[in-house]
Coordinates of C-alpha atoms in Angstrom, one line a residue:
Chain O
M1376 CA -1.7 7.8 -70.9
S1377 CA 0.5 9.9 -68.6
A1378 CA 3.6 9.7 -70.8
A1379 CA 1.6 10.6 -73.9
L1380 CA 0.1 13.6 -72.2
S1381 CA 3.5 14.7 -70.9
I1382 CA 5.0 14.4 -74.4
G1383 CA 2.0 16.3 -75.8
A1384 CA 2.7 19.1 -73.2
I1385 CA 6.4 19.2 -74.2
V1386 CA 5.4 19.5 -77.9
A1387 CA 2.9 22.2 -77.1
V1388 CA 5.4 24.3 -75.1
V1389 CA 8.0 24.0 -77.9
V1390 CA 5.4 25.0 -80.6
V1391 CA 4.0 28.0 -78.6
T1392 CA 7.6 29.1 -77.9
A1393 CA 8.4 28.8 -81.6
I1394 CA 5.3 30.8 -82.6
I1395 CA 6.0 33.6 -80.1
G1396 CA 9.6 33.6 -81.3
I1397 CA 8.6 33.9 -84.9
W1398 CA 6.1 36.6 -84.0
G1399 CA 9.0 38.4 -82.3
L1400 CA 11.1 37.9 -85.4
R1401 CA 8.6 39.8 -87.5
I1402 CA 9.1 42.9 -85.3
S1403 CA 12.9 42.4 -84.7
R1404 CA 14.3 44.7 -87.3
T1405 CA 17.4 46.5 -86.1
T1406 CA 20.6 45.7 -84.2
G1407 CA 19.1 47.4 -81.2
D1408 CA 16.2 45.0 -81.4
F1409 CA 18.5 42.1 -81.3
F1410 CA 20.7 43.1 -78.5
V1411 CA 18.5 45.1 -76.1
A1412 CA 15.0 45.0 -77.6
S1413 CA 15.5 48.6 -78.6
R1414 CA 15.2 49.6 -74.9
T1415 CA 11.5 49.8 -75.1
V1416 CA 10.3 46.9 -72.9
R1417 CA 7.8 48.1 -70.2
P1418 CA 8.3 47.1 -66.5
V1419 CA 5.5 44.4 -66.4
W1420 CA 6.8 42.6 -69.5
N1421 CA 10.3 43.0 -68.5
A1422 CA 9.7 41.8 -65.0
S1423 CA 7.9 38.7 -66.3
A1424 CA 10.8 38.2 -68.8
I1425 CA 13.5 38.6 -66.2
S1426 CA 11.7 36.2 -63.8
G1427 CA 11.1 33.8 -66.8
E1428 CA 14.8 33.4 -67.4
Y1429 CA 15.9 33.6 -63.8
L1430 CA 13.8 30.7 -62.5
S1431 CA 15.7 27.7 -63.7
A1432 CA 15.6 24.0 -63.3
G1433 CA 17.5 24.6 -60.0
T1434 CA 14.4 26.0 -58.3
F1435 CA 11.7 24.4 -60.4
L1436 CA 12.7 20.8 -59.8
G1437 CA 15.7 21.1 -57.5
L1438 CA 14.2 23.1 -54.6
S1439 CA 11.5 20.6 -53.7
G1440 CA 14.1 17.8 -54.1
L1441 CA 16.5 19.6 -51.7
V1442 CA 13.8 20.3 -49.1
L1443 CA 13.0 16.6 -49.2
L1444 CA 16.6 15.6 -49.0
S1445 CA 18.1 18.0 -46.5
G1446 CA 15.3 19.8 -44.8
S1447 CA 14.6 23.5 -44.3
D1448 CA 18.2 24.6 -45.1
A1449 CA 17.1 24.3 -48.7
F1450 CA 14.8 27.4 -48.2
W1451 CA 17.9 29.6 -47.9
F1452 CA 18.5 29.1 -51.7
P1453 CA 15.3 30.8 -52.9
I1454 CA 15.6 33.4 -50.1
G1455 CA 19.1 34.2 -51.4
Y1456 CA 18.0 34.2 -55.0
A1457 CA 15.2 36.6 -54.3
A1458 CA 17.1 38.9 -51.9
G1459 CA 19.8 39.0 -54.7
Y1460 CA 17.4 41.2 -56.6
L1461 CA 17.1 43.5 -53.6
L1462 CA 20.9 44.1 -53.9
V1463 CA 20.5 44.5 -57.6
L1464 CA 17.7 47.0 -57.1
M1465 CA 19.6 49.1 -54.6
L1466 CA 23.1 49.0 -56.1
V1467 CA 23.0 48.0 -59.7
A1468 CA 19.8 48.2 -61.7
A1469 CA 19.4 52.0 -62.5
P1470 CA 23.2 52.8 -62.9
L1471 CA 23.7 49.8 -65.2
R1472 CA 20.7 50.8 -67.3
R1473 CA 22.1 54.4 -67.5
S1474 CA 25.5 53.2 -68.5
G1475 CA 24.1 52.7 -72.0
A1476 CA 26.3 49.6 -72.5
Y1477 CA 25.0 46.5 -74.3
T1478 CA 26.8 43.8 -72.2
I1479 CA 28.8 43.5 -69.0
P1480 CA 32.1 43.5 -70.9
D1481 CA 30.9 46.7 -72.6
F1482 CA 30.3 48.2 -69.3
I1483 CA 33.6 47.2 -67.9
H1484 CA 35.4 48.5 -71.0
A1485 CA 33.6 51.8 -71.0
R1486 CA 34.2 52.3 -67.2
L1487 CA 37.8 51.2 -67.0
D1488 CA 39.0 51.9 -70.6
S1489 CA 40.9 48.7 -70.8
L1490 CA 40.7 46.0 -73.4
T1491 CA 42.4 43.4 -71.1
A1492 CA 39.7 44.0 -68.5
R1493 CA 37.1 43.7 -71.2
R1494 CA 38.4 40.4 -72.5
L1495 CA 38.8 38.9 -69.0
T1496 CA 35.2 39.9 -68.2
S1497 CA 34.1 38.3 -71.5
A1498 CA 35.9 35.1 -70.6
L1499 CA 34.3 35.0 -67.1
V1500 CA 30.8 35.8 -68.6
L1501 CA 31.2 32.8 -71.0
I1502 CA 32.4 30.5 -68.2
I1503 CA 29.5 31.5 -65.9
G1504 CA 27.0 31.2 -68.7
W1505 CA 28.1 27.8 -69.7
L1506 CA 28.3 26.5 -66.1
Y1507 CA 24.7 27.7 -65.7
I1508 CA 23.4 26.1 -68.9
V1509 CA 24.8 22.6 -68.1
P1510 CA 22.4 21.9 -65.1
Q1511 CA 19.5 23.1 -67.2
L1512 CA 20.3 20.5 -69.9
H1513 CA 20.8 17.9 -67.1
G1514 CA 17.4 18.8 -65.7
A1515 CA 15.9 18.3 -69.2
S1516 CA 17.5 14.8 -69.5
L1517 CA 16.3 13.9 -66.0
A1518 CA 12.7 15.0 -66.6
L1519 CA 12.3 13.2 -69.9
T1520 CA 13.8 10.0 -68.4
V1521 CA 11.4 10.1 -65.5
I1522 CA 8.2 10.8 -67.5
A1523 CA 8.6 8.6 -70.5
D1524 CA 11.8 6.6 -70.1
I1525 CA 13.4 8.6 -73.0
P1526 CA 17.2 8.3 -73.3
P1527 CA 18.9 11.3 -71.4
W1528 CA 20.6 12.8 -74.6
V1529 CA 17.2 13.4 -76.2
G1530 CA 16.1 15.9 -73.5
A1531 CA 19.3 17.9 -73.5
T1532 CA 19.5 18.0 -77.3
T1533 CA 15.8 19.0 -77.7
V1534 CA 16.3 22.0 -75.3
A1535 CA 19.6 23.0 -76.9
L1536 CA 18.0 22.9 -80.4
V1537 CA 14.9 25.0 -79.4
V1538 CA 17.1 27.5 -77.5
G1539 CA 19.8 27.9 -80.1
G1540 CA 17.2 28.1 -82.9
S1541 CA 14.9 30.6 -81.3
V1542 CA 17.7 32.9 -80.0
A1543 CA 19.4 32.9 -83.4
A1544 CA 16.2 33.6 -85.1
G1545 CA 14.7 36.4 -83.0
G1546 CA 17.4 37.9 -80.8
M1547 CA 16.5 39.8 -77.6
R1548 CA 13.2 41.3 -78.7
S1549 CA 11.5 38.0 -79.5
I1550 CA 13.1 36.3 -76.5
T1551 CA 11.5 38.9 -74.2
F1552 CA 8.0 37.8 -75.2
V1553 CA 9.0 34.1 -75.0
Q1554 CA 10.5 34.6 -71.5
A1555 CA 7.4 36.4 -70.2
F1556 CA 5.2 33.6 -71.4
L1557 CA 7.5 31.0 -69.9
F1558 CA 7.4 32.7 -66.5
W1559 CA 3.6 32.5 -66.3
L1560 CA 3.7 28.9 -67.4
K1561 CA 6.2 28.0 -64.8
L1562 CA 4.3 29.8 -62.0
A1563 CA 1.0 28.0 -63.0
A1564 CA 2.8 24.7 -63.3
L1565 CA 3.8 24.8 -59.6
A1566 CA 1.0 26.9 -58.1
V1567 CA -1.9 24.9 -59.6
P1568 CA -0.6 21.5 -58.5
A1569 CA 0.3 23.0 -55.1
I1570 CA -3.3 24.1 -54.6
F1571 CA -4.6 20.7 -55.7
F1572 CA -2.2 18.8 -53.4
T1573 CA -3.1 21.0 -50.4
I1574 CA -6.8 20.4 -51.0
T1575 CA -6.2 16.6 -51.4
L1576 CA -4.1 16.3 -48.3
R1577 CA -6.5 18.3 -46.2
G1578 CA -9.4 16.1 -47.5
S1579 CA -7.7 12.8 -46.7
E1580 CA -6.2 14.0 -43.4
P1581 CA -3.2 11.6 -43.4
E1582 CA -1.8 10.7 -40.0
I1583 CA 1.5 12.5 -40.0
D1584 CA 3.8 13.0 -37.0
P1585 CA 5.4 16.4 -37.4
A1586 CA 8.4 15.4 -35.4
L1587 CA 9.1 12.6 -37.9
V1588 CA 8.3 14.4 -41.1
F1589 CA 9.7 17.7 -40.1
P1590 CA 12.4 16.8 -37.6
Q1591 CA 13.9 19.5 -35.5
D1592 CA 17.5 18.9 -36.5
L1593 CA 16.6 19.3 -40.2
G1594 CA 14.5 22.4 -39.5
P1595 CA 15.4 26.0 -38.8
A1596 CA 16.8 25.0 -35.3
G1597 CA 19.7 23.2 -37.0
L1598 CA 21.0 26.5 -38.5
D1599 CA 24.8 26.7 -39.1
T1600 CA 25.6 30.4 -38.8
Y1601 CA 28.8 30.5 -41.0
A1602 CA 27.5 28.2 -43.8
T1603 CA 24.2 30.1 -44.0
T1604 CA 25.8 33.5 -43.9
S1605 CA 28.3 32.6 -46.5
L1606 CA 25.7 31.0 -48.8
L1607 CA 23.4 34.0 -48.5
I1608 CA 26.1 36.5 -49.3
A1609 CA 27.2 34.4 -52.3
L1610 CA 23.6 34.2 -53.6
L1611 CA 23.0 37.9 -53.0
M1612 CA 26.2 39.0 -54.6
G1613 CA 26.0 36.3 -57.3
T1614 CA 22.7 37.7 -58.7
A1615 CA 24.5 41.0 -59.4
G1616 CA 27.2 39.1 -61.4
L1617 CA 25.0 37.0 -63.6
P1618 CA 25.3 38.0 -67.3
H1619 CA 21.7 37.1 -68.2
V1620 CA 20.3 39.0 -65.3
L1621 CA 22.2 42.2 -65.9
V1622 CA 21.6 42.3 -69.7
R1623 CA 17.9 42.5 -69.1
F1624 CA 18.2 45.9 -67.4
Y1625 CA 19.6 47.3 -70.6
T1626 CA 16.2 46.8 -72.2
S1627 CA 14.3 49.1 -69.8
P1628 CA 13.5 52.6 -71.2
T1629 CA 15.0 54.5 -68.2
G1630 CA 16.9 53.9 -65.0
G1631 CA 13.7 54.6 -63.0
S1632 CA 11.7 52.0 -64.9
A1633 CA 14.7 49.6 -64.4
R1634 CA 14.0 50.0 -60.6
W1635 CA 10.3 49.4 -60.9
T1636 CA 11.1 46.4 -63.1
T1637 CA 13.2 45.0 -60.3
V1638 CA 10.5 45.5 -57.7
G1639 CA 8.2 43.6 -60.1
V1640 CA 10.7 40.8 -60.4
I1641 CA 11.0 40.5 -56.6
V1642 CA 7.2 40.1 -56.3
L1643 CA 6.9 37.6 -59.2
I1644 CA 9.8 35.4 -58.1
S1645 CA 8.6 35.5 -54.5
A1646 CA 5.2 34.1 -55.7
F1647 CA 7.1 31.4 -57.6
Y1648 CA 9.3 30.5 -54.7
I1649 CA 6.3 30.3 -52.3
A1650 CA 4.7 27.8 -54.7
S1651 CA 8.0 25.8 -55.1
S1652 CA 8.6 25.7 -51.3
T1653 CA 5.0 24.5 -50.8
I1654 CA 5.7 21.6 -53.2
G1655 CA 8.9 20.9 -51.1
L1656 CA 6.9 20.8 -47.8
I1657 CA 4.2 18.5 -49.4
A1658 CA 7.0 16.2 -50.8
R1659 CA 8.2 15.6 -47.2
I1660 CA 4.7 14.5 -46.2
A1661 CA 3.8 12.5 -49.3
A1662 CA 7.0 11.1 -50.8
P1663 CA 9.6 10.5 -48.1
D1664 CA 10.8 7.4 -50.0
L1665 CA 12.2 9.6 -52.8
A1666 CA 14.6 11.2 -50.4
A1667 CA 17.8 9.9 -52.1
P1668 CA 20.4 11.8 -54.1
G1669 CA 19.6 11.8 -57.8
V1670 CA 16.0 10.7 -57.3
A1671 CA 14.9 13.6 -55.1
D1672 CA 15.0 16.1 -57.9
T1673 CA 12.2 14.2 -59.7
V1674 CA 9.8 14.6 -56.8
A1675 CA 7.8 17.5 -58.3
L1676 CA 7.2 15.4 -61.4
Q1677 CA 6.1 12.3 -59.4
L1678 CA 3.9 13.9 -56.8
P1679 CA 0.8 14.5 -59.0
S1680 CA 0.3 10.8 -59.9
R1681 CA 1.0 9.8 -56.2
L1682 CA -1.5 12.2 -54.7
I1683 CA -4.2 12.4 -57.4
P1684 CA -4.8 9.1 -59.2
G1685 CA -6.3 8.8 -62.7
P1686 CA -6.6 11.4 -65.5
P1687 CA -6.6 14.5 -63.2
G1688 CA -3.2 13.4 -61.9
D1689 CA -1.9 12.7 -65.4
L1690 CA -3.0 16.2 -66.5
L1691 CA -1.2 17.8 -63.5
T1692 CA 1.9 15.8 -64.3
A1693 CA 1.7 17.1 -67.9
L1694 CA 1.4 20.6 -66.5
V1695 CA 4.4 20.2 -64.3
V1696 CA 6.4 18.7 -67.2
A1697 CA 5.4 21.7 -69.3
G1698 CA 6.6 24.0 -66.5
A1699 CA 9.9 22.1 -66.1
L1700 CA 10.5 22.5 -69.8
A1701 CA 9.7 26.2 -69.6
A1702 CA 12.3 26.4 -66.8
F1703 CA 15.0 24.8 -68.9
L1704 CA 14.1 26.8 -72.0
G1705 CA 13.7 30.1 -70.2
T1706 CA 17.0 30.1 -68.4
S1707 CA 19.0 28.6 -71.2
S1708 CA 17.7 31.0 -73.8
G1709 CA 18.3 34.0 -71.5
L1710 CA 21.9 32.9 -71.0
V1711 CA 22.4 32.2 -74.7
V1712 CA 21.2 35.7 -75.6
S1713 CA 23.6 37.3 -73.2
L1714 CA 26.5 35.1 -74.1
S1715 CA 25.8 35.6 -77.8
S1716 CA 25.8 39.4 -77.3
A1717 CA 29.1 39.2 -75.5
V1718 CA 30.8 36.9 -78.0
S1719 CA 29.5 38.7 -81.1
Q1720 CA 30.4 42.1 -79.7
D1721 CA 33.8 41.0 -78.7
L1722 CA 34.9 38.8 -81.6
F1723 CA 32.7 39.7 -84.6
H1724 CA 32.0 43.5 -84.3
G1725 CA 28.4 43.0 -83.0
T1726 CA 26.5 42.4 -86.3
V1727 CA 23.2 40.5 -86.4
T1728 CA 24.8 37.6 -88.4
S1729 CA 27.6 37.2 -85.9
F1730 CA 25.0 37.2 -83.1
R1731 CA 23.2 34.3 -84.8
W1732 CA 26.4 32.3 -85.2
A1733 CA 27.4 33.1 -81.6
A1734 CA 24.1 31.7 -80.4
V1735 CA 24.8 28.4 -82.1
F1736 CA 28.3 28.3 -80.7
C1737 CA 27.1 29.2 -77.2
T1738 CA 24.5 26.5 -77.2
L1739 CA 26.7 23.7 -78.6
V1740 CA 29.5 24.0 -76.0
P1741 CA 27.4 23.3 -72.9
L1742 CA 25.4 20.7 -74.8
V1743 CA 28.7 18.7 -75.3
V1744 CA 29.6 19.2 -71.6
A1745 CA 26.1 18.1 -70.5
L1746 CA 26.2 15.0 -72.6
A1747 CA 29.6 14.1 -71.4
T1748 CA 28.9 14.5 -67.6
A1749 CA 26.4 13.0 -65.1
P1750 CA 23.8 15.2 -63.4
Q1751 CA 24.5 16.4 -59.9
G1752 CA 22.0 17.9 -57.5
L1753 CA 20.4 20.7 -59.5
V1754 CA 20.2 23.3 -56.7
A1755 CA 23.8 22.7 -55.7
S1756 CA 25.0 23.0 -59.3
V1757 CA 23.2 26.3 -59.8
G1758 CA 24.4 27.5 -56.3
T1759 CA 28.0 26.9 -57.4
V1760 CA 27.6 29.2 -60.4
F1761 CA 26.3 31.9 -58.1
V1762 CA 29.3 31.6 -55.8
F1763 CA 31.6 31.8 -58.8
A1764 CA 29.8 34.8 -60.3
A1765 CA 29.8 36.5 -56.8
S1766 CA 33.5 35.9 -56.4
A1767 CA 34.7 36.7 -59.9
L1768 CA 32.5 39.5 -61.3
S1769 CA 30.2 41.0 -58.7
P1770 CA 32.9 42.9 -56.7
V1771 CA 34.2 44.5 -59.8
I1772 CA 30.8 45.5 -61.1
L1773 CA 29.8 47.0 -57.7
L1774 CA 33.1 48.8 -57.3
G1775 CA 32.9 50.0 -60.9
I1776 CA 29.5 51.6 -60.2
W1777 CA 30.2 53.0 -56.8
W1778 CA 33.9 53.6 -56.4
R1779 CA 35.6 56.2 -58.6
R1780 CA 39.2 55.1 -57.9
L1781 CA 38.8 51.6 -59.3
T1782 CA 41.5 51.1 -61.9
A1783 CA 41.7 48.5 -64.7
R1784 CA 44.6 46.7 -63.0
G1785 CA 42.6 46.6 -59.7
A1786 CA 39.6 45.1 -61.5
I1787 CA 41.7 42.5 -63.4
A1788 CA 43.5 41.5 -60.2
G1789 CA 40.2 41.2 -58.3
M1790 CA 38.6 39.1 -61.0
I1791 CA 41.6 36.8 -61.2
V1792 CA 41.8 36.4 -57.4
G1793 CA 38.1 35.9 -57.0
A1794 CA 37.8 33.3 -59.9
G1795 CA 41.0 31.6 -58.8
L1796 CA 40.1 31.3 -55.1
C1797 CA 36.6 30.1 -55.8
T1798 CA 37.8 27.5 -58.3
A1799 CA 40.4 26.2 -55.8
A1800 CA 37.8 26.1 -53.0
L1801 CA 35.3 24.1 -55.2
I1802 CA 38.0 21.7 -56.4
G1803 CA 39.2 21.3 -52.8
S1804 CA 35.7 20.7 -51.5
A1805 CA 35.1 18.0 -54.2
A1806 CA 38.4 16.4 -53.3
L1807 CA 37.7 16.4 -49.6
G1808 CA 34.2 15.1 -50.0
P1809 CA 31.3 15.9 -47.6
G1810 CA 32.4 16.3 -44.0
T1811 CA 31.9 18.4 -40.8
G1812 CA 34.5 20.7 -39.3
P1813 CA 35.8 24.1 -40.2
L1814 CA 37.8 23.2 -43.3
P1815 CA 35.2 21.3 -45.3
T1816 CA 32.6 24.0 -44.4
L1817 CA 34.9 26.8 -45.5
L1818 CA 35.6 25.1 -48.8
A1819 CA 32.0 24.0 -49.4
Q1820 CA 30.7 27.6 -48.7
P1821 CA 33.6 29.7 -49.8
G1822 CA 31.5 32.9 -50.8
L1823 CA 32.2 34.9 -47.6
W1824 CA 36.0 34.7 -47.9
T1825 CA 36.5 34.6 -51.7
I1826 CA 34.3 37.6 -52.2
S1827 CA 36.1 39.5 -49.4
F1828 CA 39.5 38.6 -50.9
A1829 CA 38.5 39.6 -54.4
T1830 CA 37.1 42.9 -53.2
L1831 CA 40.1 43.7 -51.1
T1832 CA 42.5 42.8 -53.9
S1833 CA 40.7 45.2 -56.3
V1834 CA 40.7 48.0 -53.7
I1835 CA 44.4 47.6 -52.7
V1836 CA 45.7 47.2 -56.3
S1837 CA 43.6 50.2 -57.4
L1838 CA 45.0 52.3 -54.5
V1839 CA 48.6 51.3 -55.3
D1840 CA 48.0 51.7 -59.1
R1841 CA 46.3 55.1 -59.0
R1842 CA 45.7 55.1 -62.8
T1843 CA 42.1 56.0 -62.4
P1844 CA 40.7 56.3 -66.0
V1845 CA 40.3 60.0 -67.1
S1846 CA 36.7 59.3 -68.0
A1847 CA 35.8 58.0 -64.5
D1848 CA 34.0 61.2 -63.4
R1849 CA 32.1 61.5 -66.7
I1850 CA 30.9 57.8 -66.6
L1851 CA 30.0 57.9 -62.9
S1852 CA 28.0 61.1 -63.6
R1853 CA 26.2 59.3 -66.4
L1854 CA 25.5 56.2 -64.2
H1855 CA 24.1 58.1 -61.3
S1856 CA 22.2 61.0 -62.9
P1857 CA 18.5 60.7 -63.6
E1858 CA 17.6 60.8 -67.3
R1859 CA 15.6 64.0 -67.1
S1860 CA 18.6 65.9 -65.9
R1861 CA 20.5 64.7 -69.0
G1862 CA 17.6 65.3 -71.4
E1863 CA 17.5 61.7 -72.3
L1864 CA 14.0 60.8 -71.5
T1865 CA 12.8 61.2 -75.1
T1866 CA 15.8 59.9 -76.8
G1867 CA 16.3 56.7 -74.8
G1868 CA 19.9 55.8 -74.0
Chain U
M889 CA 40.6 44.3 -84.2
T890 CA 38.6 47.5 -84.0
E891 CA 36.7 48.7 -81.0
H892 CA 33.5 48.9 -83.1
G893 CA 30.5 48.7 -80.8
A894 CA 32.8 48.6 -77.8
A895 CA 30.8 50.8 -75.6
G896 CA 27.4 50.5 -77.3
P897 CA 25.4 53.7 -77.9
A898 CA 28.0 55.8 -76.0
A899 CA 30.6 54.8 -78.6
D900 CA 28.2 55.3 -81.4
R901 CA 27.6 58.9 -80.3
R902 CA 31.3 59.4 -80.0
R903 CA 31.9 58.1 -83.5
G904 CA 29.0 60.2 -84.8
A905 CA 30.3 63.3 -83.2
A906 CA 33.8 63.3 -84.7
R907 CA 34.4 60.9 -87.6
P908 CA 36.6 59.4 -88.7
Q909 CA 38.3 58.4 -85.4
R910 CA 41.2 56.3 -86.7
E911 CA 43.1 56.5 -83.4
R912 CA 40.4 54.3 -81.9
V913 CA 41.5 51.4 -84.2
T914 CA 43.5 49.0 -82.1
S915 CA 44.4 45.3 -81.8
V916 CA 44.6 42.6 -79.3
D917 CA 48.4 42.7 -79.2
A918 CA 48.5 46.5 -79.0
V919 CA 47.4 46.5 -75.4
S920 CA 50.9 47.6 -74.3
A921 CA 50.3 50.7 -76.4
R922 CA 47.4 51.6 -74.2
T923 CA 49.0 51.7 -70.9
E924 CA 48.4 55.4 -70.8
P925 CA 44.9 56.5 -70.9
P926 CA 43.9 57.9 -74.3
A927 CA 44.6 61.6 -74.7
R928 CA 41.1 62.9 -74.6
A929 CA 41.0 64.6 -71.4
G930 CA 39.9 67.9 -73.0
R931 CA 36.9 66.5 -74.7
W932 CA 35.9 64.3 -71.8
A933 CA 36.6 66.6 -68.9
V934 CA 33.7 67.1 -66.6
G935 CA 33.1 70.5 -65.0
E936 CA 33.9 70.9 -61.4
A937 CA 30.3 71.8 -60.5
E938 CA 29.0 68.7 -62.3
T939 CA 31.5 66.5 -60.6
L940 CA 30.6 67.9 -57.2
F941 CA 26.9 67.5 -58.1
T942 CA 27.3 63.9 -59.2
R943 CA 29.4 63.0 -56.2
T944 CA 26.8 64.5 -53.9
L945 CA 24.0 62.5 -55.6
M946 CA 26.1 59.4 -55.6
R947 CA 26.8 59.7 -51.9
A948 CA 23.1 60.3 -51.2
H949 CA 22.2 57.2 -53.3
G950 CA 24.9 55.2 -51.6
R951 CA 23.7 56.2 -48.1
L952 CA 20.1 55.3 -49.0
A953 CA 21.1 51.9 -50.4
I954 CA 23.4 51.1 -47.5
M955 CA 20.7 52.2 -45.0
C956 CA 18.1 50.0 -46.7
L957 CA 20.5 47.0 -47.0
V958 CA 21.6 47.2 -43.4
S959 CA 18.0 47.5 -42.1
F960 CA 17.0 44.6 -44.3
A961 CA 19.9 42.5 -43.0
V962 CA 18.8 43.3 -39.4
A963 CA 15.2 42.3 -40.1
L964 CA 16.4 39.1 -41.8
V965 CA 18.7 38.2 -38.9
L966 CA 15.8 38.9 -36.4
V967 CA 13.4 36.6 -38.2
A968 CA 16.1 33.9 -38.6
V969 CA 16.9 34.1 -34.8
V970 CA 13.3 34.0 -33.9
M971 CA 12.5 31.0 -36.1
S972 CA 15.6 29.0 -35.1
R973 CA 15.9 29.8 -31.4
L974 CA 12.3 29.6 -30.2
P975 CA 11.4 26.0 -29.5
L976 CA 7.8 27.0 -29.1
L977 CA 7.6 27.5 -32.9
D978 CA 8.5 23.9 -33.5
A979 CA 5.7 22.8 -31.2
I980 CA 2.9 24.7 -33.0
A981 CA 1.9 23.0 -36.2
I982 CA -0.4 24.3 -38.9
G983 CA -1.7 21.6 -41.3
G984 CA 0.9 19.2 -39.8
V985 CA 3.8 21.6 -40.6
P986 CA 5.7 23.2 -37.7
L987 CA 5.4 27.0 -37.6
S988 CA 9.2 27.4 -37.7
W989 CA 9.3 25.6 -41.1
L990 CA 6.4 27.7 -42.4
I991 CA 8.2 31.0 -41.4
H992 CA 11.4 29.7 -43.1
A993 CA 9.5 28.8 -46.3
Y994 CA 7.3 31.9 -46.5
G995 CA 8.3 34.6 -44.0
F996 CA 11.1 36.3 -45.8
Y997 CA 9.5 37.3 -49.1
P998 CA 7.0 39.9 -47.7
L999 CA 10.0 41.6 -46.0
M1000 CA 11.8 41.8 -49.4
I1001 CA 8.8 43.3 -51.2
V1002 CA 8.3 45.9 -48.5
W1003 CA 12.0 46.9 -48.6
A1004 CA 12.0 46.9 -52.4
I1005 CA 9.0 49.3 -52.7
G1006 CA 10.3 51.5 -49.8
Y1007 CA 13.7 51.9 -51.4
T1008 CA 12.3 52.6 -54.9
L1009 CA 10.0 55.3 -53.6
A1010 CA 12.8 56.9 -51.6
S1011 CA 15.2 56.8 -54.5
Q1012 CA 12.5 58.4 -56.8
R1013 CA 12.1 61.2 -54.3
L1014 CA 15.9 61.7 -54.1
E1015 CA 16.2 61.9 -57.9
G1016 CA 13.2 64.2 -58.1
R1017 CA 14.9 66.6 -55.8
F1018 CA 18.1 66.4 -57.8
T1019 CA 16.3 67.0 -61.1
Q1020 CA 14.5 70.0 -59.7
L1021 CA 17.8 71.4 -58.5
V1022 CA 19.3 70.9 -62.0
E1023 CA 16.2 72.5 -63.7
H1024 CA 16.4 75.5 -61.3
E1025 CA 20.0 76.2 -62.3

C-alpha cells in the first residue's frame, strides 16, 4: 500500500513536471527565452523558482538526518544557506542583473576582457555543477531504495532522464515555472507532515527526557568557534559562487526587482528550513534508532509511518516522497540549465540546438559519477560544494563587482589558488579521517583560510599586474547604476 | 573560435552598432595576441563626470552593504553567544525541546528577513536619490 502510493506520487510529480515543461515549451520561442526567460520573470515567480532549485536533497532529507546524527550543529547549515542570500542581496544581486551577461563566464569575460579567465571560470562552473548534481542523484537512489526496495540505479537514472529531457525541451523559461511548482511542493511536503507529527506527539505525550534526547554536548552549548565560523563563511560566500543561483538573477526585469526577488527567496527558504528543522527535532524524539551514518538521511521518509499508522501515514509518506523527488528534480534541473548555458555559450556559440545537446551532456556526466560512487552524508556532500564554490569563484565575482583594479591575471591566480587549496584540504581531510585537534578541524572546515588566501592572491597579483581592463570604469558604471538613469527600464537589459 | 555571444546583450549591442567587427574574431590559441587590451579606448572611454558619479554611488552602495553585513554579523554573534553560553536556556523546555535548541533551529531566520527588507528599502532610497540627481542634470 505504502510503496504503491509512493510510486504513484513519484509518477504524479514526473507527469506534472512534464506537463508544466511542455506548457513552457509552447511559450519558449527565442534564444532569450531559453537562456534567461527573456528577463521578464516577476519577483514572486522568480523567488519561488530560485527557492525551488536552491532547496536540494541536502536540506530536504539530509538536514533532519544530520540533526538526528550530530545534534544542533546541523542547524548551522540552513542558517548559512539562508544567510548566503543576504550576502547575495547586498553585494551581488542587482549588479549582476545589470551586467546584462547570460552566465558567470560571460560576466567574468565582459568584466576582465580575458578569454583565459572566461575558460577557467567555465571549467570551475562545470566542476561545481557536477559536484552538486551527484548528491541529488544519490538522494534519489536512497529514497527509492527505502520506499520500495527499488535498485539504486533506477532512482538516479529516472531523475537524470526527467531533468535532461525537460531542460533540453523547454530551456530557462519553462524551467522557471517547473521550479516554482517544485518549491511549493517541497514546502508542503515537509510543513504538512511537521504539523501532523507535532499534533500527534502532543496528543500522545510521550515521556521524553530532554537531557537524553537533546543532550547539552550536542546542543548549542557544544559550539566550536573556529569550525562554526569557517563553515558559516563558506556557506555565505558559497551561495554567491553557485552558477545556478546567479543565473536566476539574469531573469529579473531590473536590478531593483532582482533585490526584491532575493528578499522573497530569503522569506521562502526560511519557511522551508523552519519546517525541515522541525522534522529534525521530531526525529530526535521519535526515531533515535535511525541515528547511524547512511540510514539517518532516510528519517524524513520513515517518520510518517512510525508516528501515524495506517493509510494517513502512507499518504504522508507519499507526500514526503513527492517532495523529495521535487528536491532532486528542482536542484538538478536548475544546475543543468546553468551548466548547459555555460557550455553552449562557450563551445557552441550559444544556439538553442547546442543548448539542448549541452543539457544532455551535462546530465550524463554526473549520472555516470553517481552510479559509480556510493552515497555519502547528503548535507556534508552539498556543504563541500559550497566550500569549493566559495574558495574558487566567489572572491573573484565579489572583487569583479566591487573592486575596479581587479585584473584578469589577478582573477585567474585567485581562482587557481582557491580551487587548489580547497581541493588539497578536502583530500587531506579525507586521508586523515575524522579527528579532533587543530589540523583535522582546519582541513575539515577550510573555508576561512582558503577564501582568505584566494582573495589575497587576487588582490596582490592585480596590484602587481596593474593591467586593469580599459573597460573597467564603463562596466562598473553599468553594474552599479540604476536602470532609470540609463534609460533601460523600458528596453530591459 | 569566435566570441559570438560572449558578453550577451552587451556584445549584441556592440555588434549591432558597428558591423562587421572582424577584429573580434579570435581563437583559443590566440590568447597571446590578446595580452594588450583591445584598442577601443576611444569608443569605450567613460566621461570623467560619469566615472566620479559611479564611484560615488558605488562607495555609497558599498558602505550601506558593509554596514548592514557587519550589523547582521553582530546580531548573529549575539544570538549565538546567548544560546550557547546561558545554561538557563538548556533548563527551560517547550514541548520537551530545550529553549537553546529552539533558538538555534528558528531564531536566526527572522533576523535575516528584517535585515533583507531594511537593506532593500535603504538601497532603493539611495538609488532614488541618485536617479533624481541624474535627471536634474
